[in-house]
PDB file of C-alpha atoms in Angstrom:
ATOM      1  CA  UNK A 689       0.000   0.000   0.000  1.00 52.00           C
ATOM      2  CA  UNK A 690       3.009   2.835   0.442  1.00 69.00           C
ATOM      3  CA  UNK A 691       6.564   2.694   0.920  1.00 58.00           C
ATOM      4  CA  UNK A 692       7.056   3.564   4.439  1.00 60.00           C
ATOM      5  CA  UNK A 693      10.113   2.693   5.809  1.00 64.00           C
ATOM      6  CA  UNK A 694      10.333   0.767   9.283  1.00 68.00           C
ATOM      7  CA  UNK A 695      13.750   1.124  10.339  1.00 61.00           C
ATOM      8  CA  UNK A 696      15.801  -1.189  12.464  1.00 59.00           C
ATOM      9  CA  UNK A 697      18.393  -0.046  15.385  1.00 56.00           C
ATOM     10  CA  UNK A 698      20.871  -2.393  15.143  1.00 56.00           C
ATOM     11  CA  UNK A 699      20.730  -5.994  13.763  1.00 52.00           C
ATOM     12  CA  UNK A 700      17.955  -8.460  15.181  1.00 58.00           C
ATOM     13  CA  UNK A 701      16.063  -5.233  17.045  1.00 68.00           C
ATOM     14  CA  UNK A 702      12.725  -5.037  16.046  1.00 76.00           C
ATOM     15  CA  UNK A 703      11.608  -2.626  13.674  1.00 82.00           C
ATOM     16  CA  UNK A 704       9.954   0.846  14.272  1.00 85.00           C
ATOM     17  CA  UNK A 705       6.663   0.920  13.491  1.00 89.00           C
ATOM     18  CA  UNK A 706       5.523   4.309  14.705  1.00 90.00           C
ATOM     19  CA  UNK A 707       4.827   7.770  13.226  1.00 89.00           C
ATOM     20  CA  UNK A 708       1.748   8.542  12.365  1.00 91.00           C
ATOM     21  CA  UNK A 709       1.317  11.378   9.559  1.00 88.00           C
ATOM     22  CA  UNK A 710       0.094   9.618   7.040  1.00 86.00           C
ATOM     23  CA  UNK A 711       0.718  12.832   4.747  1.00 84.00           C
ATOM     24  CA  UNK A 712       4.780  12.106   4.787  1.00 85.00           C
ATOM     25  CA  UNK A 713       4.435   8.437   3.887  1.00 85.00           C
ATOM     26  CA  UNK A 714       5.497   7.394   0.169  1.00 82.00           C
ATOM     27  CA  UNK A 715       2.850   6.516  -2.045  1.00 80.00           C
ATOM     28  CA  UNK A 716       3.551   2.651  -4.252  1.00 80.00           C
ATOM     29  CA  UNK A 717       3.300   3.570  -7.732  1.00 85.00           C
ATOM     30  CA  UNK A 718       1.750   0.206  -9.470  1.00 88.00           C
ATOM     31  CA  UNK A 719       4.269   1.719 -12.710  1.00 90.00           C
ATOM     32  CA  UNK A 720       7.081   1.322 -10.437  1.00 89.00           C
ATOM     33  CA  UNK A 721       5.965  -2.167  -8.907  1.00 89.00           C
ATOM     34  CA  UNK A 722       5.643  -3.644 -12.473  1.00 92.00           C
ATOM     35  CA  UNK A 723       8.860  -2.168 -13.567  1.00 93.00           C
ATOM     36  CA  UNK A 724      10.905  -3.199 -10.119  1.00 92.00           C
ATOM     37  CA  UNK A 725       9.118  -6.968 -10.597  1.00 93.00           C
ATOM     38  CA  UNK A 726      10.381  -6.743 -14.026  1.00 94.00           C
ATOM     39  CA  UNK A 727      13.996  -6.064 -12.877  1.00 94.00           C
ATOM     40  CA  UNK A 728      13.740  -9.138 -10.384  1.00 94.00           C
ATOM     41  CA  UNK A 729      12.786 -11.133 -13.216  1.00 94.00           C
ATOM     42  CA  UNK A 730      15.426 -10.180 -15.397  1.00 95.00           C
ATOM     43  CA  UNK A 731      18.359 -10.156 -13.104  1.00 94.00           C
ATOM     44  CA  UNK A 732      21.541 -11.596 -13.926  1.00 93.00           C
ATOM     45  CA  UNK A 733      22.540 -13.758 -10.636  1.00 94.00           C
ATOM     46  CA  UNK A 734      20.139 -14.504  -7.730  1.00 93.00           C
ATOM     47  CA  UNK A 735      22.260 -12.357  -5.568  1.00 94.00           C
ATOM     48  CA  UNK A 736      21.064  -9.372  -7.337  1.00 93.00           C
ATOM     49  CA  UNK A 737      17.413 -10.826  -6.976  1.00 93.00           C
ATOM     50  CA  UNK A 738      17.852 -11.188  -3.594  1.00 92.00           C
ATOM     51  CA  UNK A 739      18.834  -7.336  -3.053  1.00 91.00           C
ATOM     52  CA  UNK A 740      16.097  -6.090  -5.090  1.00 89.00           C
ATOM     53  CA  UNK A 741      13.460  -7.998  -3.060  1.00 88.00           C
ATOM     54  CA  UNK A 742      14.915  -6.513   0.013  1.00 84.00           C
ATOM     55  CA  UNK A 743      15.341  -3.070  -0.873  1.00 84.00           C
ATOM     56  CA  UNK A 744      11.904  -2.357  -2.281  1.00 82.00           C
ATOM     57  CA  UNK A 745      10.036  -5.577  -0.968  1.00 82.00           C
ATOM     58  CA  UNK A 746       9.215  -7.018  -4.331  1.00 88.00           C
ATOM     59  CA  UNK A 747       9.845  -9.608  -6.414  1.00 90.00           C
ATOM     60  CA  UNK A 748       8.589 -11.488  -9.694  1.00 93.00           C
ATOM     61  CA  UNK A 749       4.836 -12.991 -10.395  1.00 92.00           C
ATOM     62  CA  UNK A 750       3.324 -14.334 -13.559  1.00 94.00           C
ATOM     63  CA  UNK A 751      -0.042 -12.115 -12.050  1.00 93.00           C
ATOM     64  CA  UNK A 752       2.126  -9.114 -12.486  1.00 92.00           C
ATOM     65  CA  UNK A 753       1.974  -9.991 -16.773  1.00 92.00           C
ATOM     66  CA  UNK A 754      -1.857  -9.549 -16.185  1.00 93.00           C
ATOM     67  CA  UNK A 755      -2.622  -5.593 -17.467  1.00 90.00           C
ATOM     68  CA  UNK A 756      -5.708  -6.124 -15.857  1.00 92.00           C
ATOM     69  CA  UNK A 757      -3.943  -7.188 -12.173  1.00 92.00           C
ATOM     70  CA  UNK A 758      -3.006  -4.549  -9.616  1.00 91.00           C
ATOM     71  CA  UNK A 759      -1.103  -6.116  -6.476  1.00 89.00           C
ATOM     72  CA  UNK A 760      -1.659  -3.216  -4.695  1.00 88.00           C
ATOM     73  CA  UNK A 761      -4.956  -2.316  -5.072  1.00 89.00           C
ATOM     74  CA  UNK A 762      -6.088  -5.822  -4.231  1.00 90.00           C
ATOM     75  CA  UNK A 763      -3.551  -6.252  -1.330  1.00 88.00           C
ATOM     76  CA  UNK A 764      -6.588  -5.846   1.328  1.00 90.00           C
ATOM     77  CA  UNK A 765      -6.471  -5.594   5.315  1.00 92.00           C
ATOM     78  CA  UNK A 766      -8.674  -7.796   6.930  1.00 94.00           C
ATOM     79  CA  UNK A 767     -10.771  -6.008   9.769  1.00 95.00           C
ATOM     80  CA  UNK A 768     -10.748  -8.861  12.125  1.00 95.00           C
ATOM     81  CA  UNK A 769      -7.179  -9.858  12.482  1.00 95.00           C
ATOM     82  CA  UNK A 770      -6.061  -6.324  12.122  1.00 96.00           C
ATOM     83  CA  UNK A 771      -8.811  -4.812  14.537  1.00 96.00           C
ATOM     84  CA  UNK A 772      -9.498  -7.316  16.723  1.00 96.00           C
ATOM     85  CA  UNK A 773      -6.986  -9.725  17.135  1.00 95.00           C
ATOM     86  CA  UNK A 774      -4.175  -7.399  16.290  1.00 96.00           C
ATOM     87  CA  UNK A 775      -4.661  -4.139  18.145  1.00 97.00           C
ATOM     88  CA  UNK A 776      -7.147  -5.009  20.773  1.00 95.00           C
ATOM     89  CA  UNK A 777      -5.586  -7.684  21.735  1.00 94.00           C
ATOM     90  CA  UNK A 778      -2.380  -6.413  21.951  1.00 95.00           C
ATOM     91  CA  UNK A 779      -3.577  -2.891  24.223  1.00 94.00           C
ATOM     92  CA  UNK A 780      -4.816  -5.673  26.691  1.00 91.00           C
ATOM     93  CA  UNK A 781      -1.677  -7.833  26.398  1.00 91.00           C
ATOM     94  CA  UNK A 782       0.609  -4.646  26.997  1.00 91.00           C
ATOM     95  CA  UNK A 783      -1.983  -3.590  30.155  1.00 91.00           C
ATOM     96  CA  UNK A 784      -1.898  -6.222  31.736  1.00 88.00           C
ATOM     97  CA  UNK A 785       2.044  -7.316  31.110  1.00 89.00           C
ATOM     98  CA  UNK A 786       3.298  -4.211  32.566  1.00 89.00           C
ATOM     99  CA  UNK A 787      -0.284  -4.392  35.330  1.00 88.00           C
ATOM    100  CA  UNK A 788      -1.051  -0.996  34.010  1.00 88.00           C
ATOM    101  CA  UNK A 789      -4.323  -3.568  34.696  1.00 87.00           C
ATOM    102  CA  UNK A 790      -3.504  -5.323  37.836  1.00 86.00           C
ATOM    103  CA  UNK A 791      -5.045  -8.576  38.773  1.00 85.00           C
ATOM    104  CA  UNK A 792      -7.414  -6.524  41.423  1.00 87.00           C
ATOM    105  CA  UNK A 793      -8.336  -4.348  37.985  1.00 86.00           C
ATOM    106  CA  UNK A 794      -9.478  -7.478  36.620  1.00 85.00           C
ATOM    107  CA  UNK A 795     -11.375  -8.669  38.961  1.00 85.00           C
ATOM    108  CA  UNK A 796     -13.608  -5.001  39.008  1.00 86.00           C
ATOM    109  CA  UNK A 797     -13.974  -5.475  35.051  1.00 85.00           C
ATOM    110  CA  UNK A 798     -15.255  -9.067  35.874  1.00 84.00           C
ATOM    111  CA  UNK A 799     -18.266  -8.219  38.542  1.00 85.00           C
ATOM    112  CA  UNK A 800     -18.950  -4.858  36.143  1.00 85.00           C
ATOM    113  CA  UNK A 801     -19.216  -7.859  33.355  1.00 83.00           C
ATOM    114  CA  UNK A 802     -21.600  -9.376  35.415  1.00 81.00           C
ATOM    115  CA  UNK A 803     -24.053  -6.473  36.023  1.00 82.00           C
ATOM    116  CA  UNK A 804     -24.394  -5.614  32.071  1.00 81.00           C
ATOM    117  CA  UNK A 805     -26.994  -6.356  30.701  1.00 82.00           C
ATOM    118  CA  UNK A 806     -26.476  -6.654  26.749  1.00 81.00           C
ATOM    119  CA  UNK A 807     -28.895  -7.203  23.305  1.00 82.00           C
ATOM    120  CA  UNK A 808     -29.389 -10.534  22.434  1.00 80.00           C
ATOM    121  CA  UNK A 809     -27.487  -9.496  19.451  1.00 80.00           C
ATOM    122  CA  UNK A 810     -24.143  -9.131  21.460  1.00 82.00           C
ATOM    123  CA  UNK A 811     -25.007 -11.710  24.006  1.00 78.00           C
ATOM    124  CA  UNK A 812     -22.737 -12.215  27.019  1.00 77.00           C
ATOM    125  CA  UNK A 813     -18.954 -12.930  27.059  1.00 76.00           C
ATOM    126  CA  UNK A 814     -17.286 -15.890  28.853  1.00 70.00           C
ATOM    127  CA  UNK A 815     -15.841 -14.872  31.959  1.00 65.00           C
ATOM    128  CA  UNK A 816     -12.217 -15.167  31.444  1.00 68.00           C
ATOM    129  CA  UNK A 817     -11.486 -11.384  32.345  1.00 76.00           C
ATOM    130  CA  UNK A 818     -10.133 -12.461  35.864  1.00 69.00           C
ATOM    131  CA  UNK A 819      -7.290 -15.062  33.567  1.00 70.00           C
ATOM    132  CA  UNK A 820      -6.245 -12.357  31.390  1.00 72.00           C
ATOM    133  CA  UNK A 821      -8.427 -12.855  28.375  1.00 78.00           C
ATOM    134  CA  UNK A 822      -6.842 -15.955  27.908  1.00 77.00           C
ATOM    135  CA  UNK A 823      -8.767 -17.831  24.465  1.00 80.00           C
ATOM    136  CA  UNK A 824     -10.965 -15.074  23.438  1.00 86.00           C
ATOM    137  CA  UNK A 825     -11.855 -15.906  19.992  1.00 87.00           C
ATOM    138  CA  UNK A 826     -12.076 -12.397  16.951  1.00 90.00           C
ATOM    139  CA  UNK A 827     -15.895 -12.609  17.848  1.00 89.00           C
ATOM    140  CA  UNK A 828     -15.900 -11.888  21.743  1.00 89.00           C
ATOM    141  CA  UNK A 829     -12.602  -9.378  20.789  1.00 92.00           C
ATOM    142  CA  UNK A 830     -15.149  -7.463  18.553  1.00 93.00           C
ATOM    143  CA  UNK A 831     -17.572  -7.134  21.267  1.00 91.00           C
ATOM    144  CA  UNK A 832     -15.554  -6.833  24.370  1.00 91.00           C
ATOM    145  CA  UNK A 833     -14.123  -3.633  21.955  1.00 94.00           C
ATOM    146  CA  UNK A 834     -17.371  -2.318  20.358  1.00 93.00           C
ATOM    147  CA  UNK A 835     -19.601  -2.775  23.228  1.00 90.00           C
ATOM    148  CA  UNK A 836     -18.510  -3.838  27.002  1.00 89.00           C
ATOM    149  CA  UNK A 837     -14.923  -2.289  27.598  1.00 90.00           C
ATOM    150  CA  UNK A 838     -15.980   1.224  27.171  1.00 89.00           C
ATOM    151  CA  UNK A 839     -17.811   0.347  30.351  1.00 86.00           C
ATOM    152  CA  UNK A 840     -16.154  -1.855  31.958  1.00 87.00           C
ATOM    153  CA  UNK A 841     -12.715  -0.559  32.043  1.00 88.00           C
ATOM    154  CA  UNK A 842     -13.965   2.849  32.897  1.00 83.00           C
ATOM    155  CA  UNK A 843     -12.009   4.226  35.729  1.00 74.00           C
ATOM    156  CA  UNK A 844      -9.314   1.880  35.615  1.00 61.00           C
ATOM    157  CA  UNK A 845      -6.384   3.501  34.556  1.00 70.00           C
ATOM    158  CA  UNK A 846      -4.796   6.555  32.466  1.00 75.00           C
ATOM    159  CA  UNK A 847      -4.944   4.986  29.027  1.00 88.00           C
ATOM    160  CA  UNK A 848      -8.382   4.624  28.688  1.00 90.00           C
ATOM    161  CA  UNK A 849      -8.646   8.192  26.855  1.00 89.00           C
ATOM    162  CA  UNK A 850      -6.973   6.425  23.929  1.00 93.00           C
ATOM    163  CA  UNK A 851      -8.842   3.378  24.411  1.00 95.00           C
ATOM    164  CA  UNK A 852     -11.942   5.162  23.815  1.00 95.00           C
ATOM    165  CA  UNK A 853     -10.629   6.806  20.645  1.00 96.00           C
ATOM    166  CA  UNK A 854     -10.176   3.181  19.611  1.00 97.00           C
ATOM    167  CA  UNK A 855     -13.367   2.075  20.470  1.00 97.00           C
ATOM    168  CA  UNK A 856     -15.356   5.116  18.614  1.00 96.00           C
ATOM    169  CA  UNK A 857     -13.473   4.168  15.403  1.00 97.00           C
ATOM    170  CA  UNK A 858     -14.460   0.251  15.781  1.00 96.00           C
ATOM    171  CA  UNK A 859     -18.034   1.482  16.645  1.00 95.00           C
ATOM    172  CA  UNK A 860     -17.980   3.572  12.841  1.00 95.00           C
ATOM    173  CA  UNK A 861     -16.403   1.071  10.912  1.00 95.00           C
ATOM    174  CA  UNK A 862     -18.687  -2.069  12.007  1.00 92.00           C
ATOM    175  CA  UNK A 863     -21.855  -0.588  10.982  1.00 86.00           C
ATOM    176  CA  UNK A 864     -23.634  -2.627   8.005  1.00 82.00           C
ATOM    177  CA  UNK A 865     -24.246   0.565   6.785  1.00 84.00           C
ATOM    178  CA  UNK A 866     -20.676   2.629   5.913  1.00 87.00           C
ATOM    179  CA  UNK A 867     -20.990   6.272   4.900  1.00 90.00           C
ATOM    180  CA  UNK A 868     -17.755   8.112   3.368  1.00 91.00           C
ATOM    181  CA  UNK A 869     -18.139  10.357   6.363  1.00 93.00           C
ATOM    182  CA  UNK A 870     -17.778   7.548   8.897  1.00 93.00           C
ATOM    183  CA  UNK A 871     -14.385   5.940   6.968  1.00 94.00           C
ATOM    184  CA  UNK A 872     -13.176   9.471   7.439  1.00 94.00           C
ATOM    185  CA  UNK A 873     -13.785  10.268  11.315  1.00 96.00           C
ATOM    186  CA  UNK A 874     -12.930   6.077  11.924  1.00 96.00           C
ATOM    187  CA  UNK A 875      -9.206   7.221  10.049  1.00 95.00           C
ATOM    188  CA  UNK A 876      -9.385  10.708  12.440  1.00 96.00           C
ATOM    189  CA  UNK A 877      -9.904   8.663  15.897  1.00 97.00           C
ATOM    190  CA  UNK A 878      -7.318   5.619  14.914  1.00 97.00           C
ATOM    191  CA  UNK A 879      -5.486   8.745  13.984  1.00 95.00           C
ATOM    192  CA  UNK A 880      -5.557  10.177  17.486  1.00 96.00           C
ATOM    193  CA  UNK A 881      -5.772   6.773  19.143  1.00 96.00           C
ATOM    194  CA  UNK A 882      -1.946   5.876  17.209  1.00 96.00           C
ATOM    195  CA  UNK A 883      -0.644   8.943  18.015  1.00 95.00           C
ATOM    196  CA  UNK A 884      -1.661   8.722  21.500  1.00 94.00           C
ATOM    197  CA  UNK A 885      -0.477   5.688  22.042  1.00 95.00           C
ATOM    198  CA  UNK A 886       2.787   5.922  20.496  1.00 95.00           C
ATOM    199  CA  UNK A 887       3.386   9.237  23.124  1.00 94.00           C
ATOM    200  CA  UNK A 888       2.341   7.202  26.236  1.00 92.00           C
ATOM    201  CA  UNK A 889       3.741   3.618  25.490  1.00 91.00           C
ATOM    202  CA  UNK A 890       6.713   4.479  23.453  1.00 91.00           C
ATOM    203  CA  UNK A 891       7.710   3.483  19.916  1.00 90.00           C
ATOM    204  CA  UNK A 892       8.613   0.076  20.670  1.00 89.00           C
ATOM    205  CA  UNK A 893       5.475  -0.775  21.609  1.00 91.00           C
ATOM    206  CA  UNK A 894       3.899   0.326  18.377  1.00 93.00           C
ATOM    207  CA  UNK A 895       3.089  -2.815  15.996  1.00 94.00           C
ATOM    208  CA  UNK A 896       2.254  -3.607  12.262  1.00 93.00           C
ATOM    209  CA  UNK A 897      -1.063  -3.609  12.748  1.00 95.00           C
ATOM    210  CA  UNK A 898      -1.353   0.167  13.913  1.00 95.00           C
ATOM    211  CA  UNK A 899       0.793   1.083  10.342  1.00 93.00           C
ATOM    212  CA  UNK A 900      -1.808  -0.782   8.601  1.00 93.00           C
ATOM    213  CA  UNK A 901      -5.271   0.840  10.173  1.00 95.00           C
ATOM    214  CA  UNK A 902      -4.621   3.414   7.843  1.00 93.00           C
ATOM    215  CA  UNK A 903      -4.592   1.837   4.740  1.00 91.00           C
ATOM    216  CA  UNK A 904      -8.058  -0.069   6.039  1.00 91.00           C
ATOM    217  CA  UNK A 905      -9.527   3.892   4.352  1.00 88.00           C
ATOM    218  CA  UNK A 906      -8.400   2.326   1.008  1.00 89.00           C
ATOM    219  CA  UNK A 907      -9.981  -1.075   1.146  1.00 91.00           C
ATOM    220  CA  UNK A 908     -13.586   0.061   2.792  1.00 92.00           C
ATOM    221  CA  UNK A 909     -13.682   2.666   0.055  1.00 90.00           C
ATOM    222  CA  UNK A 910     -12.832   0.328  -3.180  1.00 90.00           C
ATOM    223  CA  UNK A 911     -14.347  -3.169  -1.535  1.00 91.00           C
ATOM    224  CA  UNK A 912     -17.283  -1.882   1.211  1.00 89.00           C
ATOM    225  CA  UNK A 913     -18.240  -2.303   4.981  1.00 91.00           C
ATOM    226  CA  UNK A 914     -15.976  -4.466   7.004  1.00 92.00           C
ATOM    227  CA  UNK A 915     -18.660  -6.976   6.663  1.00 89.00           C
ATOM    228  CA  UNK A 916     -18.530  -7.467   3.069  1.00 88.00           C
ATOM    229  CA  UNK A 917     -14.550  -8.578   3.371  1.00 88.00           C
ATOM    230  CA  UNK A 918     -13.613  -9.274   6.653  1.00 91.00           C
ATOM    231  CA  UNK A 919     -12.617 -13.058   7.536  1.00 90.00           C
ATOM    232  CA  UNK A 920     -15.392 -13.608  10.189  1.00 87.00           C
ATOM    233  CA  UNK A 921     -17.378 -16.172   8.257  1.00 84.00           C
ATOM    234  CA  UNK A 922     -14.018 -17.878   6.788  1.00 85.00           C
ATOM    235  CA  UNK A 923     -12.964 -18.946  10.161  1.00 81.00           C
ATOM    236  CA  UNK A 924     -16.684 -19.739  11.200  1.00 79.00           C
ATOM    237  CA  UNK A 925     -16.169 -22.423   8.324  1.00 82.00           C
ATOM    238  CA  UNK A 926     -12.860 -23.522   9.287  1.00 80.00           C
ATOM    239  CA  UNK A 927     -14.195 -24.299  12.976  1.00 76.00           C
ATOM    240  CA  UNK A 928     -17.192 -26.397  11.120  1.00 81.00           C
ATOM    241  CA  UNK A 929     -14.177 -28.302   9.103  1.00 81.00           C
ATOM    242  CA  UNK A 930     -12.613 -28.610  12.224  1.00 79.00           C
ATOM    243  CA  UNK A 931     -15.366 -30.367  14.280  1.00 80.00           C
ATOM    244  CA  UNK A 932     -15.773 -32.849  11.376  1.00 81.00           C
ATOM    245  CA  UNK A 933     -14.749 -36.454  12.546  1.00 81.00           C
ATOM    246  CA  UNK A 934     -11.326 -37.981  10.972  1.00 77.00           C
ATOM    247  CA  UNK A 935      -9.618 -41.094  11.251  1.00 66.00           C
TER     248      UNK A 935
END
């Protein structure tokens, strides 16, 4: 989707993820991508393959002949792994890692759990608050996000303003119904939220995901709501495969 660097420190160190201002970050040109595959294809030794893939992350494909085929138009972020079980899961991970969420914390989000009262539509989470979310599946993530932790965690601790930011962007972008004017306030508050973030927690603890919620503008505009490409029903199937008897 762009260019953007992500920088290492020093060999082995994980990359930089962070900075936010989307207007600085360098565009892919699909000219240039079919003329760098091109040059992959066509080099002499695979030494000088090798260094082309890793200075501009790209290397030959037969789909590339295709005029038709644009890699990175149809390079799409999935909404659930990238939402739900990338950067929700992670703020919780981080909070309670570092008990910016203590045990005690969790055990006030649990009893709040229990006095909500949600739509049959949401229905009620398993209570595995008090163990640290342990095996929440990208369904109980999306509601736990969208519907109970704006409540639950309220009080808690200092980084729930960003939370919130987080939670009002989740709220626009999982409505069946997506207006241009929701994608654009959704980009504003995971905007804010990533910003935010990246001043409290440091740029170490920035991840992939974060980079990528603002390319997720792209995809909802060219492919529609979350709903009509997000991988919810795929892994619903893969569970039914799963629970199929074998030998």
């Amino acid at each position: 989707k762009c260019m953007k660097c992500f920088p290492t420190a020093s060999f082995g160190e994980k990359p930089d993820y962070s900075g936010y201002n989307t207007l600085t970050w360098p565009h892919h040109d699909i000219k240039v991508h079919r003329q760098m595959s091109l040059n992959h294809l066509n080099a002499c030794t695979k030494s000088q393959q090798k260094i082309i893939k890793k200075e501009h992350g790209i290397r030959y494909s037969a789909l590339i002949d295709l005029p038709y085929f644009n890699p990175i138009k149809y390079t799409v972020i999935d909404p659930m792994h990238n939402l739900f079980l990338g950067t929700s899961k992670h703020c919780m991970e981080i909070w309670t890692k570092y008990n910016i969420v203590t045990k005690s914390d969790l055990e006030v989000i649990e009893e709040r759990m229990l006095c909500l009262k949600a739509p049959h539509s949401i229905g009620r989470l398993p209570l595995k608050i008090g163990s640290g979310f342990s095996g929440f599946t990208a369904d109980q993530w999306q509601k736990w996000t969208t519907f109970y932790s704006s409540i639950a965690l309220r009080g808690t601790h200092q980084h729930l303003q960003y939370w919130l930011l987080f939670v009002k962007a989740c709220c626009l972008l999982c409505n069946h119904f997506l207006q241009n004017s929701n994608i654009e306030l959704a980009h504003k508050y995971l905007q804010m939220f990533c910003t935010k973030y990246e001043e409290i927690n440091g740029k170490e603890a920035c991840t992939p995901n974060m980079h990528l919620h603002f390319h997720l503008v792209d995809c909802l505009e060219n492919y529609g709501p979350v709903y009509a490409l997000w991988c919810f029903a795929f892994e619903k199937y893969n569970g039914n495969l799963g629970s199929f008897p074998t030998n």
